[in-house]
């Protein structure tokens, strides 16, 4: 088991790009969630939530970005890479980050933020009512052998605003 704290410092410009990916997929009818994978100061890959667009429940933004990164890097491992995502990764996406041996995950809006937003929306067409498995990203990471650092709530308010793009 890996031990020790890496203390990764998130970089705003990478979340800006994840937010842009979320905005772009929302225009195409997808859930407004975007992801970016970086290594050092370089963007390795980007991803968008394409579940609705591709009629594939596994096409989450994080999975899309991981698939793009592993293809580009020609490796199943994304060591020293950091995943930026606008929404807290679900259990599937958090596990994929562990299996890819990623260095860290940085996310904006939490699962609770989405649930609270859905409760407050009067126009149900704006509802972020996708199905949830109420297992926190942190819980998945805490139970894994390979330790992935987690930075929660980065650019949170901007990421919550993306919920209004869901139709």
Coordinates of N, CA and C in Angstrom, one line a residue:
X1 N 0.8 -1.2 0.0 CA 0.0 0.0 0.0 C 0.9 1.2 0.0
X2 N 0.5 2.2 -0.8 CA 1.3 3.5 -0.8 C 0.9 4.3 0.4
X3 N 1.8 5.0 0.9 CA 1.6 5.9 2.0 C 2.1 7.3 1.7
X4 N 1.8 8.2 2.6 CA 2.3 9.6 2.4 C 1.4 10.5 1.7
X5 N 1.5 11.7 1.9 CA 0.7 12.8 1.3 C 1.4 13.4 0.2
X6 N 0.8 13.6 -0.9 CA 1.4 14.3 -2.1 C 1.2 15.8 -2.0
X7 N 0.1 16.2 -1.5 CA -0.2 17.6 -1.4 C -0.2 18.3 -2.7
X8 N -1.0 17.8 -3.7 CA -1.1 18.4 -5.0 C -1.8 19.7 -4.9
X9 N -1.3 20.7 -5.6 CA -2.0 22.0 -5.6 C -2.7 22.1 -6.9
X10 N -4.1 22.2 -6.9 CA -4.8 22.4 -8.1 C -4.6 23.7 -8.8
X11 N -4.7 23.6 -10.1 CA -4.5 24.8 -11.0 C -5.8 25.2 -11.7
X12 N -6.2 26.4 -11.5 CA -7.4 26.9 -12.0 C -7.6 26.7 -13.6
X13 N -6.6 26.9 -14.3 CA -6.7 26.9 -15.8 C -7.2 25.5 -16.2
X14 N -6.8 24.4 -15.5 CA -7.2 23.1 -15.9 C -8.7 22.9 -15.6
X15 N -9.2 23.4 -14.4 CA -10.6 23.4 -14.2 C -11.4 24.2 -15.2
X16 N -10.8 25.3 -15.6 CA -11.5 26.2 -16.6 C -11.8 25.3 -17.9
X17 N -10.8 24.5 -18.2 CA -11.0 23.7 -19.4 C -12.0 22.6 -19.2
X18 N -12.1 22.0 -18.0 CA -13.1 21.0 -17.7 C -14.5 21.7 -17.8
X19 N -14.6 22.9 -17.3 CA -15.9 23.6 -17.3 C -16.3 23.9 -18.7
X20 N -15.3 24.2 -19.6 CA -15.6 24.5 -21.0 C -16.1 23.2 -21.7
X21 N -15.5 22.0 -21.3 CA -16.0 20.8 -21.9 C -17.4 20.5 -21.4
X22 N -17.7 20.8 -20.2 CA -19.1 20.6 -19.7 C -20.1 21.5 -20.5
X23 N -19.7 22.7 -20.7 CA -20.6 23.6 -21.4 C -20.8 23.1 -22.9
X24 N -19.7 22.6 -23.5 CA -19.9 22.2 -24.9 C -20.7 20.9 -25.0
X25 N -20.6 20.0 -24.0 CA -21.5 18.8 -24.1 C -22.9 19.1 -23.8
X26 N -23.1 20.1 -22.9 CA -24.5 20.5 -22.6 C -25.2 21.0 -23.9
X27 N -24.5 21.7 -24.8 CA -25.0 22.2 -26.0 C -25.5 21.1 -26.9
X28 N -24.9 19.9 -26.8 CA -25.3 18.8 -27.6 C -26.3 17.9 -26.9
X29 N -26.8 18.3 -25.7 CA -27.8 17.5 -25.0 C -27.3 16.6 -24.0
X30 N -26.0 16.6 -23.7 CA -25.4 15.8 -22.7 C -25.5 16.4 -21.3
X31 N -25.2 15.6 -20.3 CA -25.1 16.2 -18.9 C -23.9 17.1 -18.9
X32 N -24.0 18.3 -18.3 CA -22.9 19.2 -18.3 C -21.8 18.9 -17.3
X33 N -21.1 17.9 -17.6 CA -19.9 17.5 -16.8 C -18.7 17.3 -17.7
X34 N -17.6 17.9 -17.3 CA -16.4 17.9 -18.1 C -15.2 17.4 -17.3
X35 N -14.2 16.9 -18.0 CA -13.0 16.4 -17.3 C -11.8 16.6 -18.1
X36 N -10.7 16.8 -17.4 CA -9.4 17.0 -18.0 C -8.4 16.2 -17.3
X37 N -7.4 15.6 -18.0 CA -6.3 14.8 -17.3 C -5.1 15.6 -17.7
X38 N -4.3 15.9 -16.6 CA -3.0 16.6 -16.8 C -1.9 15.8 -16.3
X39 N -0.7 16.0 -16.8 CA 0.5 15.5 -16.3 C 1.5 16.7 -16.3
X40 N 1.9 17.0 -15.1 CA 2.7 18.2 -14.9 C 1.9 19.4 -15.4
X41 N 2.4 20.2 -16.3 CA 1.7 21.3 -16.9 C 1.0 21.1 -18.2
X42 N 1.0 19.8 -18.6 CA 0.5 19.5 -19.9 C -0.9 18.8 -19.8
X43 N -1.8 19.1 -20.7 CA -3.1 18.4 -20.8 C -2.8 17.2 -21.6
X44 N -3.2 16.0 -21.1 CA -3.0 14.8 -21.7 C -4.3 14.4 -22.5
X45 N -5.5 14.7 -21.9 CA -6.7 14.3 -22.5 C -7.9 15.1 -21.9
X46 N -9.0 15.2 -22.6 CA -10.2 15.8 -22.1 C -11.3 14.8 -22.3
X47 N -12.4 15.1 -21.5 CA -13.6 14.2 -21.6 C -14.8 14.9 -21.3
X48 N -15.9 14.4 -21.8 CA -17.3 15.0 -21.6 C -18.2 13.8 -21.3
X49 N -19.3 14.2 -20.5 CA -20.3 13.2 -20.2 C -21.1 12.9 -21.5
X50 N -20.9 11.8 -22.1 CA -21.5 11.4 -23.3 C -22.6 10.3 -23.1
X51 N -23.0 10.0 -21.9 CA -23.9 9.0 -21.6 C -25.2 9.2 -22.4
X52 N -25.8 10.4 -22.4 CA -27.0 10.7 -23.1 C -26.8 10.7 -24.6
X53 N -25.7 11.3 -25.0 CA -25.4 11.5 -26.5 C -25.1 10.1 -27.1
X54 N -24.4 9.2 -26.4 CA -24.0 7.9 -27.0 C -24.9 6.8 -26.6
X55 N -26.0 7.1 -25.8 CA -26.8 6.1 -25.2 C -26.0 4.9 -24.6
X56 N -25.0 5.4 -23.8 CA -24.1 4.4 -23.1 C -23.9 4.9 -21.7
X57 N -24.4 4.2 -20.7 CA -24.3 4.6 -19.3 C -22.9 4.7 -18.7
X58 N -21.9 4.1 -19.4 CA -20.5 4.2 -19.0 C -19.8 5.4 -19.5
X59 N -20.4 6.2 -20.3 CA -19.7 7.3 -20.9 C -19.7 8.5 -20.1
X60 N -19.2 8.4 -18.8 CA -19.1 9.6 -18.0 C -17.9 10.4 -18.4
X61 N -17.8 11.6 -18.1 CA -16.8 12.5 -18.5 C -15.4 12.0 -18.0
X62 N -15.3 11.5 -16.8 CA -14.1 11.0 -16.3 C -13.6 9.7 -17.0
X63 N -14.5 8.8 -17.3 CA -14.2 7.6 -18.1 C -13.8 8.0 -19.5
X64 N -14.5 9.0 -20.1 CA -14.1 9.4 -21.5 C -12.7 10.0 -21.4
X65 N -12.4 10.8 -20.4 CA -11.0 11.4 -20.3 C -10.0 10.3 -20.1
X66 N -10.3 9.3 -19.2 CA -9.3 8.2 -19.0 C -9.1 7.4 -20.2
X67 N -10.2 7.1 -20.9 CA -10.0 6.3 -22.2 C -9.1 7.1 -23.2
X68 N -9.4 8.4 -23.3 CA -8.6 9.2 -24.2 C -7.1 9.3 -23.8
X69 N -6.9 9.4 -22.5 CA -5.5 9.5 -22.0 C -4.8 8.2 -22.2
X70 N -5.4 7.0 -21.8 CA -4.7 5.8 -21.9 C -4.4 5.4 -23.4
X71 N -5.3 5.8 -24.3 CA -5.1 5.6 -25.7 C -3.9 6.5 -26.2
X72 N -3.9 7.7 -25.8 CA -2.8 8.6 -26.2 C -1.5 8.2 -25.6
X73 N -1.5 7.8 -24.3 CA -0.2 7.4 -23.7 C 0.2 5.9 -23.9
X74 N -0.7 5.2 -24.6 CA -0.5 3.8 -24.9 C -0.1 3.0 -23.6
X75 N -0.9 3.2 -22.6 CA -0.7 2.5 -21.3 C -2.0 2.5 -20.5
X76 N -2.2 1.5 -19.7 CA -3.4 1.5 -18.9 C -3.1 2.3 -17.6
X77 N -1.9 2.6 -17.3 CA -1.6 3.4 -16.1 C -1.3 4.9 -16.5
X78 N -1.9 5.7 -15.6 CA -1.8 7.2 -15.8 C -1.1 7.7 -14.6
X79 N 0.1 7.1 -14.3 CA 0.8 7.6 -13.1 C 1.3 9.0 -13.3
X80 N 1.3 9.7 -12.2 CA 1.7 11.2 -12.2 C 0.7 12.0 -13.0
X81 N -0.5 11.5 -13.3 CA -1.5 12.3 -13.9 C -2.6 12.7 -12.9
X82 N -3.2 13.8 -13.1 CA -4.3 14.3 -12.3 C -5.5 14.5 -13.1
X83 N -6.7 14.0 -12.5 CA -8.0 14.1 -13.1 C -8.7 15.3 -12.5
X84 N -9.1 16.3 -13.4 CA -9.9 17.4 -13.0 C -11.3 17.1 -13.5
X85 N -12.3 17.3 -12.7 CA -13.7 17.0 -13.1 C -14.6 18.0 -12.4
X86 N -15.6 18.4 -13.2 CA -16.5 19.4 -12.6 C -17.5 18.9 -11.6
X87 N -17.7 17.6 -11.6 CA -18.6 17.0 -10.6 C -17.9 15.8 -9.9
X88 N -18.2 15.6 -8.7 CA -17.6 14.5 -7.9 C -17.8 13.2 -8.7
X89 N -16.7 12.5 -8.9 CA -16.7 11.2 -9.6 C -17.6 10.2 -8.8
X90 N -18.4 9.4 -9.6 CA -19.1 8.3 -9.0 C -18.2 7.2 -8.7
X91 N -18.7 6.1 -8.1 CA -17.9 5.0 -7.7 C -17.2 4.4 -8.9
X92 N -17.8 4.3 -10.0 CA -17.2 3.7 -11.2 C -16.0 4.5 -11.6
X93 N -16.2 5.8 -11.7 CA -15.1 6.7 -12.2 C -14.0 6.8 -11.1
X94 N -14.3 6.8 -9.9 CA -13.3 6.9 -8.8 C -12.5 5.6 -8.9
X95 N -13.1 4.5 -9.1 CA -12.4 3.2 -9.2 C -11.5 3.1 -10.4
X96 N -12.0 3.7 -11.5 CA -11.2 3.7 -12.8 C -9.9 4.6 -12.5
X97 N -10.0 5.7 -11.8 CA -8.9 6.5 -11.5 C -7.9 5.7 -10.6
X98 N -8.4 4.9 -9.7 CA -7.5 4.1 -8.9 C -6.8 3.0 -9.8
X99 N -7.6 2.3 -10.6 CA -7.0 1.3 -11.4 C -6.0 1.8 -12.4
X100 N -6.2 3.1 -12.8 CA -5.2 3.8 -13.7 C -4.0 4.3 -13.0
X101 N -4.0 4.2 -11.6 CA -2.9 4.6 -10.8 C -2.7 6.1 -10.9
X102 N -3.8 6.9 -10.9 CA -3.7 8.3 -11.0 C -3.1 8.9 -9.7
X103 N -2.5 10.0 -9.9 CA -1.9 10.8 -8.7 C -2.9 11.4 -7.9
X104 N -3.9 12.1 -8.5 CA -4.9 12.8 -7.8 C -6.2 13.0 -8.6
X105 N -7.2 13.3 -7.8 CA -8.5 13.7 -8.4 C -8.9 15.1 -7.8
X106 N -9.2 16.0 -8.7 CA -9.7 17.4 -8.3 C -11.1 17.5 -8.8
X107 N -12.1 17.8 -7.9 CA -13.4 18.0 -8.4 C -14.0 19.2 -7.8
X108 N -15.1 19.7 -8.5 CA -15.8 21.0 -8.1 C -17.0 20.7 -7.3
X109 N -18.1 20.4 -8.0 CA -19.4 20.2 -7.3 C -19.5 18.8 -6.7
X110 N -20.1 18.7 -5.6 CA -20.2 17.4 -4.9 C -21.6 16.7 -5.3
X111 N -21.7 15.5 -4.9 CA -22.9 14.7 -5.1 C -24.0 15.4 -4.3
X112 N -23.7 15.9 -3.1 CA -24.7 16.6 -2.3 C -25.1 17.9 -2.9
X113 N -24.2 18.6 -3.6 CA -24.6 19.8 -4.3 C -25.6 19.6 -5.4
X114 N -25.4 18.5 -6.1 CA -26.3 18.1 -7.2 C -27.7 17.7 -6.6
X115 N -27.7 17.0 -5.5 CA -29.0 16.6 -4.9 C -29.7 17.8 -4.4
X116 N -29.0 18.7 -3.8 CA -29.7 20.0 -3.3 C -30.2 20.8 -4.4
X117 N -29.4 20.9 -5.5 CA -29.9 21.6 -6.7 C -31.2 21.0 -7.2
X118 N -31.2 19.7 -7.4 CA -32.4 19.0 -7.9 C -33.6 19.3 -7.1
X119 N -33.4 19.3 -5.8 CA -34.6 19.6 -4.9 C -35.1 21.0 -5.0
X120 N -34.2 22.0 -5.3 CA -34.6 23.4 -5.4 C -35.1 23.8 -6.7
X121 N -35.0 23.1 -7.7 CA -35.4 23.5 -9.0 C -36.9 23.3 -9.2
X122 N -37.5 24.4 -9.6 CA -39.0 24.4 -9.9 C -39.2 23.8 -11.3
X123 N -38.4 24.2 -12.3 CA -38.5 23.7 -13.7 C -37.8 22.4 -13.7
X124 N -38.6 21.3 -13.7 CA -38.1 20.0 -13.7 C -37.2 19.6 -15.0
X125 N -37.4 20.4 -16.0 CA -36.5 20.2 -17.2 C -35.1 20.6 -16.9
X126 N -34.8 21.4 -15.9 CA -33.5 21.7 -15.5 C -32.9 20.7 -14.5
X127 N -33.7 19.8 -14.0 CA -33.3 18.8 -13.0 C -32.2 18.0 -13.4
X128 N -31.2 18.0 -12.5 CA -30.0 17.0 -12.7 C -30.4 15.8 -12.0
X129 N -31.4 15.1 -12.5 CA -32.0 13.9 -11.9 C -31.5 12.6 -12.3
X130 N -30.2 12.6 -12.8 CA -29.7 11.3 -13.1 C -29.5 10.4 -11.9
X131 N -29.5 9.1 -12.1 CA -29.4 8.2 -11.0 C -28.1 8.3 -10.2
X132 N -28.2 8.1 -8.9 CA -27.1 8.2 -8.0 C -26.9 6.9 -7.3
X133 N -25.6 6.6 -7.1 CA -25.3 5.5 -6.2 C -24.6 6.3 -5.1
X134 N -25.1 6.3 -3.9 CA -24.7 7.2 -2.9 C -23.4 6.6 -2.2
X135 N -22.4 6.5 -2.9 CA -21.1 6.2 -2.4 C -20.2 7.3 -2.8
X136 N -19.6 8.0 -1.8 CA -18.7 9.1 -2.1 C -17.4 8.7 -2.7
X137 N -16.9 9.5 -3.6 CA -15.6 9.3 -4.2 C -14.5 9.0 -3.1
X138 N -14.6 9.8 -2.1 CA -13.6 9.6 -1.0 C -13.7 8.2 -0.4
X139 N -14.9 7.7 -0.3 CA -15.1 6.3 0.3 C -14.4 5.3 -0.6
X140 N -14.6 5.4 -1.9 CA -13.9 4.5 -2.8 C -12.4 4.6 -2.7
X141 N -11.9 5.8 -2.7 CA -10.4 6.0 -2.6 C -9.9 5.5 -1.3
X142 N -10.6 5.7 -0.2 CA -10.2 5.3 1.1 C -10.1 3.8 1.2
X143 N -10.9 3.1 0.4 CA -10.9 1.6 0.5 C -10.0 1.0 -0.5
X144 N -9.2 1.8 -1.3 CA -8.4 1.2 -2.3 C -6.9 1.0 -1.8
X145 N -6.2 0.1 -2.3 CA -4.8 -0.2 -2.0 C -3.9 0.9 -2.5
X146 N -4.2 1.4 -3.7 CA -3.4 2.4 -4.3 C -4.0 3.8 -3.9
X147 N -3.2 4.6 -3.3 CA -3.7 5.9 -2.8 C -3.7 7.0 -3.8
X148 N -4.9 7.6 -4.0 CA -5.1 8.7 -5.0 C -5.4 9.9 -4.1
X149 N -4.7 11.0 -4.2 CA -5.0 12.2 -3.5 C -6.3 12.8 -4.0
X150 N -7.1 13.3 -3.1 CA -8.4 13.9 -3.4 C -8.5 15.4 -3.0
X151 N -8.8 16.2 -3.9 CA -9.1 17.6 -3.6 C -10.5 17.9 -4.0
X152 N -11.3 18.3 -3.0 CA -12.7 18.4 -3.1 C -13.1 19.9 -3.2
X153 N -14.2 20.2 -3.9 CA -14.7 21.6 -3.9 C -13.9 22.7 -4.6
X154 N -13.0 22.3 -5.5 CA -12.2 23.2 -6.2 C -13.1 23.9 -7.3
X155 N -13.2 25.3 -7.2 CA -14.0 26.0 -8.2 C -15.5 25.6 -8.1
X156 N -15.9 25.2 -6.9 CA -17.2 24.6 -6.6 C -18.3 25.5 -7.1
X157 N -18.4 26.7 -6.8 CA -19.5 27.6 -7.2 C -19.7 27.6 -8.7
X158 N -18.6 27.7 -9.4 CA -18.6 27.7 -10.9 C -19.2 26.4 -11.4
X159 N -18.8 25.3 -10.8 CA -19.2 24.0 -11.2 C -20.7 23.7 -10.9
X160 N -21.2 24.2 -9.8 CA -22.6 24.1 -9.4 C -23.4 24.9 -10.5
X161 N -23.0 26.0 -11.0 CA -23.7 26.8 -12.0 C -23.9 25.9 -13.3
X162 N -23.1 25.0 -13.5 CA -23.2 24.1 -14.7 C -24.5 23.3 -14.7
X163 N -25.0 23.0 -13.5 CA -26.2 22.3 -13.3 C -27.4 22.9 -14.1
X164 N -27.4 24.2 -14.2 CA -28.5 24.9 -14.9 C -28.5 24.7 -16.4
X165 N -27.4 24.1 -16.9 CA -27.3 23.8 -18.3 C -28.0 22.5 -18.7
X166 N -28.4 21.7 -17.7 CA -29.0 20.4 -18.0 C -30.4 20.6 -18.5
X167 N -30.7 19.9 -19.6 CA -32.0 19.9 -20.2 C -32.5 18.5 -20.4

